[in-house]
Every structure is written in C-alpha cells, then in structure tokens.
C-alpha cells in the first residue's frame, strides 16, 4: 500500500465528535510508552505526525490522522500508567471502551506489546477482552531493535502460547521497530488487504 499523503485531522474526547465521513479506521492501542505514536509516524511516512513523548500517558485524546484522503489511522490513549489519577483512568476506560465497542468504522485494532517483556497480565487481559467482544484485532510486538532475536522469539512465543487457551485462531501478528522499520510494509499491506475487502 502506497501512502500518498497523511495529515493530522483532529483530536476528540467524546464519540460524538468523531468524523462522520464513514471512512475505515485502523486504531492503535497498548500500554503507555509502547510506541503507538512512533509506529503511526513510521506507517504514515511522516516523522512528526503523532506526538512522541518520553513521558508516559501523553496521548489522552483519540487522535485522527487522515491517510490518502480515504482512511484514518487512530492513535488511542495508552493504558496502564501508574502515575495518573483514578479519575483519569476511569475517563480513559469510558471513552476508549465506548469507542472500541461501538465504532462501526473500526476495521482493525492493532494491539501493541513491548517485545522486551515477558507476557504481562495487563496485555493478555486486554487482548482477551477485545477478542471476547468481537473487536477485530491484530497483535504488534514493538521495539524489536532493542532485543536479540533469541529474546524476541522467546517473549513473542510465550505471549502467543498464553493466548492459545482463549483463541481458536491466533490473531495476525507483526514484529516492528521504528529504528530499522521492520514490519512497516507488512502492516500497510494488511491494512490494504482489509480496505480491498471492504470494497
Ligand atoms: P503514550 O502516548 O504516552 O501512551 O506512548 P506511545 O505508546 O505513543 O509511545 P511513543 O510512540 O511516544 O514512544 C515512547 C518511547 O519509545 C519514545 O521515546 C520512542 O522514541 C520510543 N520507541 C518507540 N518505538 C520504538 C522502537 O521501535 N524502537 C526503539 N528503540 N524505541 C522506540
Ligand atoms: Mg502516544
């Protein structure tokens, strides 16, 4: 899939403000700091489209980026920050849950997992919740440049093994790095194949 153009469109904190164009949406979610905004920048070919931060929990709104004047990349707020208030966590879950459970335009939710860690309950719990609720998901292991191939295989293998108890068929899986751009073409082709099927 060729990206001809990409631009930031808007940020919303309620569903009523989401675009009404009906264009398909591809959203990115995961723990704070996992690399959602960085991946969106790499996919769109624009270094500074989505804001990248060293402070976890920076993205608190639903951010829309319009690609090829035809579909959206959606940057969702990260889950699991330790440093924010309970109220903010509640606001997060109300907004994001509502988006994920009701947004008909959402054609794939990419769930990002940091490949440096052994399987974490928060990620497994979230992906199982999404699966149970019929949300179309794909799995993305990020920051692959930070580990050896051996660690990468061990952590991703264990993660997928943990999912097998709940999943008849495992979700599509990608390995990415924004440093060496691994996984970029694969994810864009995957989005392209979904768009083709929508017709
Ligand atoms: P929040 O919006 O706070 O939830 O974070 P996020 O998930 O959007 O993460 P973000 O893209 O802001 O990246 C967090 C940090 O990880 C930044 O310092 C990035 O430069 C770094 N990072 C992201 N992806 C990669 C990667 O593939 N490799 C390496 N080495 N660093 C990465
Ligand atoms: Mg972000």
Short mmCIF file of C-alpha atoms and ligand atoms in Angstrom, two decimals:
data_model
loop_
_atom_site.label_atom_id
_atom_site.label_comp_id
_atom_site.label_asym_id
_atom_site.label_seq_id
_atom_site.Cartn_x
_atom_site.Cartn_y
_atom_site.Cartn_z
CA UNK A 1 0.00 0.00 0.00
CA UNK A 2 1.37 3.34 -1.05
CA UNK A 3 0.94 6.32 1.26
CA UNK A 4 0.42 9.37 -0.95
CA UNK A 5 -0.42 11.77 1.86
CA UNK A 6 -1.16 11.82 5.55
CA UNK A 7 -2.19 14.62 7.85
CA UNK A 8 -3.36 15.19 11.37
CA UNK A 9 -7.12 15.74 11.33
CA UNK A 10 -8.43 16.20 14.86
CA UNK A 11 -8.44 15.01 18.47
CA UNK A 12 -11.64 14.14 20.27
CA UNK A 13 -12.62 13.33 23.82
CA UNK A 14 -16.16 12.20 23.08
CA UNK A 15 -17.55 9.89 20.43
CA UNK A 16 -19.98 12.44 19.08
CA UNK A 17 -17.03 14.46 17.78
CA UNK A 18 -15.56 11.58 15.72
CA UNK A 19 -15.55 12.10 11.93
CA UNK A 20 -18.80 11.36 10.10
CA UNK A 21 -17.25 10.52 6.75
CA UNK A 22 -17.69 6.76 7.23
CA UNK A 23 -14.05 6.17 6.20
CA UNK A 24 -12.50 2.99 7.65
CA UNK A 25 -10.44 3.37 10.83
CA UNK A 26 -7.33 1.48 11.97
CA UNK A 27 -6.60 2.12 15.62
CA UNK A 28 -3.54 1.59 17.78
CA UNK A 29 -3.63 0.79 21.45
CA UNK A 30 -1.32 -0.60 24.12
CA UNK A 31 0.43 0.31 27.32
CA UNK A 32 1.66 3.80 27.67
CA UNK A 33 5.11 4.21 26.07
CA UNK A 34 4.81 1.03 23.98
CA UNK A 35 5.34 3.03 20.79
CA UNK A 36 1.88 3.74 19.37
CA UNK A 37 2.59 7.28 18.19
CA UNK A 38 6.02 6.29 16.85
CA UNK A 39 4.50 3.48 14.82
CA UNK A 40 1.84 5.76 13.38
CA UNK A 41 4.56 8.16 12.26
CA UNK A 42 6.51 5.38 10.58
CA UNK A 43 3.44 3.98 8.84
CA UNK A 44 2.40 7.39 7.55
CA UNK A 45 5.94 8.24 6.47
CA UNK A 46 5.83 11.45 8.46
CA UNK A 47 8.29 11.96 11.30
CA UNK A 48 6.19 14.24 13.44
CA UNK A 49 2.56 13.46 12.65
CA UNK A 50 1.80 11.93 16.04
CA UNK A 51 3.43 13.35 19.14
CA UNK A 52 6.08 11.13 20.68
CA UNK A 53 6.94 11.59 24.30
CA UNK A 54 9.26 10.31 26.91
CA UNK A 55 6.53 11.00 29.45
CA UNK A 56 4.12 8.07 29.57
CA UNK A 57 0.46 8.89 29.20
CA UNK A 58 0.95 11.86 26.88
CA UNK A 59 -1.79 10.87 24.46
CA UNK A 60 -5.07 11.32 26.32
CA UNK A 61 -7.40 12.00 23.44
CA UNK A 62 -8.45 9.98 20.42
CA UNK A 63 -6.28 11.37 17.63
CA UNK A 64 -7.28 11.04 13.99
CA UNK A 65 -4.86 11.09 11.05
CA UNK A 66 -6.30 11.12 7.54
CA UNK A 67 -4.38 8.98 5.05
CA UNK A 68 -4.72 9.13 1.25
CA UNK A 69 -7.93 11.12 1.79
CA UNK A 70 -9.63 7.76 2.28
CA UNK A 71 -8.99 6.19 5.72
CA UNK A 72 -7.86 7.00 9.22
CA UNK A 73 -5.04 5.97 11.50
CA UNK A 74 -6.31 6.43 15.05
CA UNK A 75 -3.94 6.94 17.98
CA UNK A 76 -5.67 5.86 21.19
CA UNK A 77 -4.58 6.78 24.72
CA UNK A 78 -2.31 4.20 26.33
CA UNK A 79 -3.50 2.02 29.19
CA UNK A 80 -1.70 1.32 32.43
CA UNK A 81 0.03 4.47 33.56
CA UNK A 82 0.98 4.26 37.20
CA UNK A 83 1.32 7.99 37.72
CA UNK A 84 -2.13 9.31 36.87
CA UNK A 85 -5.21 9.67 39.00
CA UNK A 86 -8.00 7.15 39.29
CA UNK A 87 -10.39 9.69 37.78
CA UNK A 88 -8.24 9.94 34.65
CA UNK A 89 -8.04 6.16 34.36
CA UNK A 90 -11.83 5.99 34.59
CA UNK A 91 -12.21 8.67 31.93
CA UNK A 92 -9.82 6.69 29.75
CA UNK A 93 -11.73 3.48 30.04
CA UNK A 94 -15.14 5.06 29.46
CA UNK A 95 -14.02 6.86 26.30
CA UNK A 96 -11.91 4.07 24.85
CA UNK A 97 -14.32 1.25 25.72
CA UNK A 98 -17.15 3.18 24.12
CA UNK A 99 -15.06 3.79 21.02
CA UNK A 100 -13.96 0.16 20.74
CA UNK A 101 -17.37 -1.34 21.41
CA UNK A 102 -19.50 0.91 19.24
CA UNK A 103 -17.43 2.44 16.45
CA UNK A 104 -18.61 0.72 13.28
CA UNK A 105 -15.84 2.31 11.23
CA UNK A 106 -13.17 0.47 13.24
CA UNK A 107 -11.87 -2.27 10.95
CA UNK A 108 -8.81 -3.33 12.89
CA UNK A 109 -7.49 -2.61 16.36
CA UNK A 110 -3.72 -3.05 16.47
CA UNK A 111 -2.75 -4.01 20.00
CA UNK A 112 0.88 -3.14 20.70
CA UNK A 113 3.03 -5.13 23.09
CA UNK A 114 6.63 -4.30 24.03
CA UNK A 115 8.65 -7.34 22.93
CA UNK A 116 11.28 -6.76 25.63
CA UNK A 117 8.99 -8.06 28.36
CA UNK A 118 7.69 -11.47 29.24
CA UNK A 119 3.89 -11.75 28.80
CA UNK A 120 2.13 -9.23 31.05
CA UNK A 121 -1.32 -9.81 32.51
CA UNK A 122 -2.49 -6.33 31.51
CA UNK A 123 -1.81 -7.00 27.80
CA UNK A 124 -3.18 -10.54 27.83
CA UNK A 125 -6.27 -9.38 29.70
CA UNK A 126 -6.85 -6.56 27.26
CA UNK A 127 -6.47 -8.64 24.11
CA UNK A 128 -8.73 -11.34 25.51
CA UNK A 129 -11.33 -8.72 26.40
CA UNK A 130 -11.16 -7.35 22.84
CA UNK A 131 -11.49 -10.83 21.35
CA UNK A 132 -14.46 -11.73 23.55
CA UNK A 133 -16.19 -8.54 22.45
CA UNK A 134 -15.75 -9.32 18.77
CA UNK A 135 -13.36 -6.45 18.08
CA UNK A 136 -11.18 -7.27 15.05
CA UNK A 137 -7.63 -7.26 16.40
CA UNK A 138 -4.05 -7.71 15.24
CA UNK A 139 -1.05 -8.01 17.51
CA UNK A 140 2.09 -5.89 17.14
CA UNK A 141 5.30 -6.61 19.05
CA UNK A 142 7.20 -3.30 19.18
CA UNK A 143 10.81 -2.21 19.77
CA UNK A 144 12.30 -5.34 18.18
CA UNK A 145 15.60 -3.48 17.69
CA UNK A 146 16.09 -3.45 21.45
CA UNK A 147 16.42 -7.22 21.93
CA UNK A 148 18.30 -10.13 20.43
CA UNK A 149 16.47 -12.48 18.09
CA UNK A 150 16.58 -15.09 20.81
CA UNK A 151 14.79 -12.87 23.36
CA UNK A 152 12.35 -11.73 20.68
CA UNK A 153 11.40 -15.31 19.81
CA UNK A 154 11.14 -16.32 23.45
CA UNK A 155 8.89 -13.42 24.50
CA UNK A 156 6.64 -13.45 21.45
CA UNK A 157 6.39 -17.26 21.57
CA UNK A 158 5.37 -17.22 25.20
CA UNK A 159 2.85 -14.46 24.59
CA UNK A 160 1.21 -16.37 21.75
CA UNK A 161 1.25 -19.58 23.80
CA UNK A 162 -0.62 -17.77 26.57
CA UNK A 163 -3.28 -16.69 24.07
CA UNK A 164 -3.86 -20.20 22.76
CA UNK A 165 -6.03 -21.07 25.76
CA UNK A 166 -8.59 -18.43 24.75
CA UNK A 167 -8.18 -18.15 20.99
CA UNK A 168 -9.17 -20.82 18.44
CA UNK A 169 -7.24 -18.98 15.78
CA UNK A 170 -4.49 -16.59 16.81
CA UNK A 171 -4.72 -13.01 15.57
CA UNK A 172 -2.49 -11.71 12.80
CA UNK A 173 0.90 -10.85 14.33
CA UNK A 174 3.52 -8.27 13.36
CA UNK A 175 7.02 -7.52 14.64
CA UNK A 176 8.05 -3.87 14.38
CA UNK A 177 10.86 -1.45 15.02
CA UNK A 178 10.79 2.23 14.25
CA UNK A 179 14.58 2.18 14.11
CA UNK A 180 15.01 -0.35 11.30
CA UNK A 181 11.39 -0.02 10.05
CA UNK A 182 10.71 -3.71 10.36
CA UNK A 183 7.02 -4.52 9.98
CA UNK A 184 6.04 -1.29 8.26
CA UNK A 185 5.35 -2.78 4.82
CA UNK A 186 3.57 -5.78 6.34
CA UNK A 187 1.17 -3.66 8.39
CA UNK A 188 0.43 -1.33 5.47
CA UNK A 189 -0.23 -4.32 3.20
CA UNK A 190 -2.51 -5.79 5.85
CA UNK A 191 -4.48 -2.54 6.05
CA UNK A 192 -4.56 -2.51 2.24
CA UNK A 193 -6.00 -6.01 2.14
CA UNK A 194 -8.76 -5.07 4.59
CA UNK A 195 -9.61 -1.97 2.55
CA UNK A 196 -9.81 -4.12 -0.59
CA UNK A 197 -12.24 -6.49 1.13
CA UNK A 198 -14.46 -3.63 2.24
CA UNK A 199 -14.75 -2.90 -1.47
P1 LIG B 1 1.83 7.26 25.06
O1 LIG B 1 1.24 8.17 24.03
O2 LIG B 1 2.46 8.01 26.19
O3 LIG B 1 0.88 6.22 25.53
O4 LIG B 1 3.09 6.50 24.40
P2 LIG B 1 3.19 5.79 22.97
O5 LIG B 1 2.74 4.39 23.06
O6 LIG B 1 2.58 6.64 21.91
O7 LIG B 1 4.78 5.73 22.76
P3 LIG B 1 5.69 6.70 21.89
O8 LIG B 1 5.50 6.45 20.43
O9 LIG B 1 5.54 8.09 22.39
O10 LIG B 1 7.16 6.11 22.24
C1 LIG B 1 7.64 6.05 23.55
C2 LIG B 1 9.17 5.98 23.53
O11 LIG B 1 9.61 4.75 22.94
C3 LIG B 1 9.81 7.11 22.70
O12 LIG B 1 10.98 7.51 23.37
C4 LIG B 1 10.14 6.42 21.38
O13 LIG B 1 11.22 7.02 20.70
C5 LIG B 1 10.48 5.00 21.83
N1 LIG B 1 10.21 3.98 20.78
C6 LIG B 1 9.03 3.74 20.19
N2 LIG B 1 9.13 2.74 19.29
C7 LIG B 1 10.42 2.33 19.32
C8 LIG B 1 11.16 1.30 18.60
O14 LIG B 1 10.65 0.54 17.76
N3 LIG B 1 12.48 1.17 18.91
C9 LIG B 1 13.09 1.96 19.84
N4 LIG B 1 14.39 1.73 20.09
N5 LIG B 1 12.44 2.92 20.53
C10 LIG B 1 11.10 3.12 20.27
MG1 LIG B 2 1.34 8.34 22.08
#
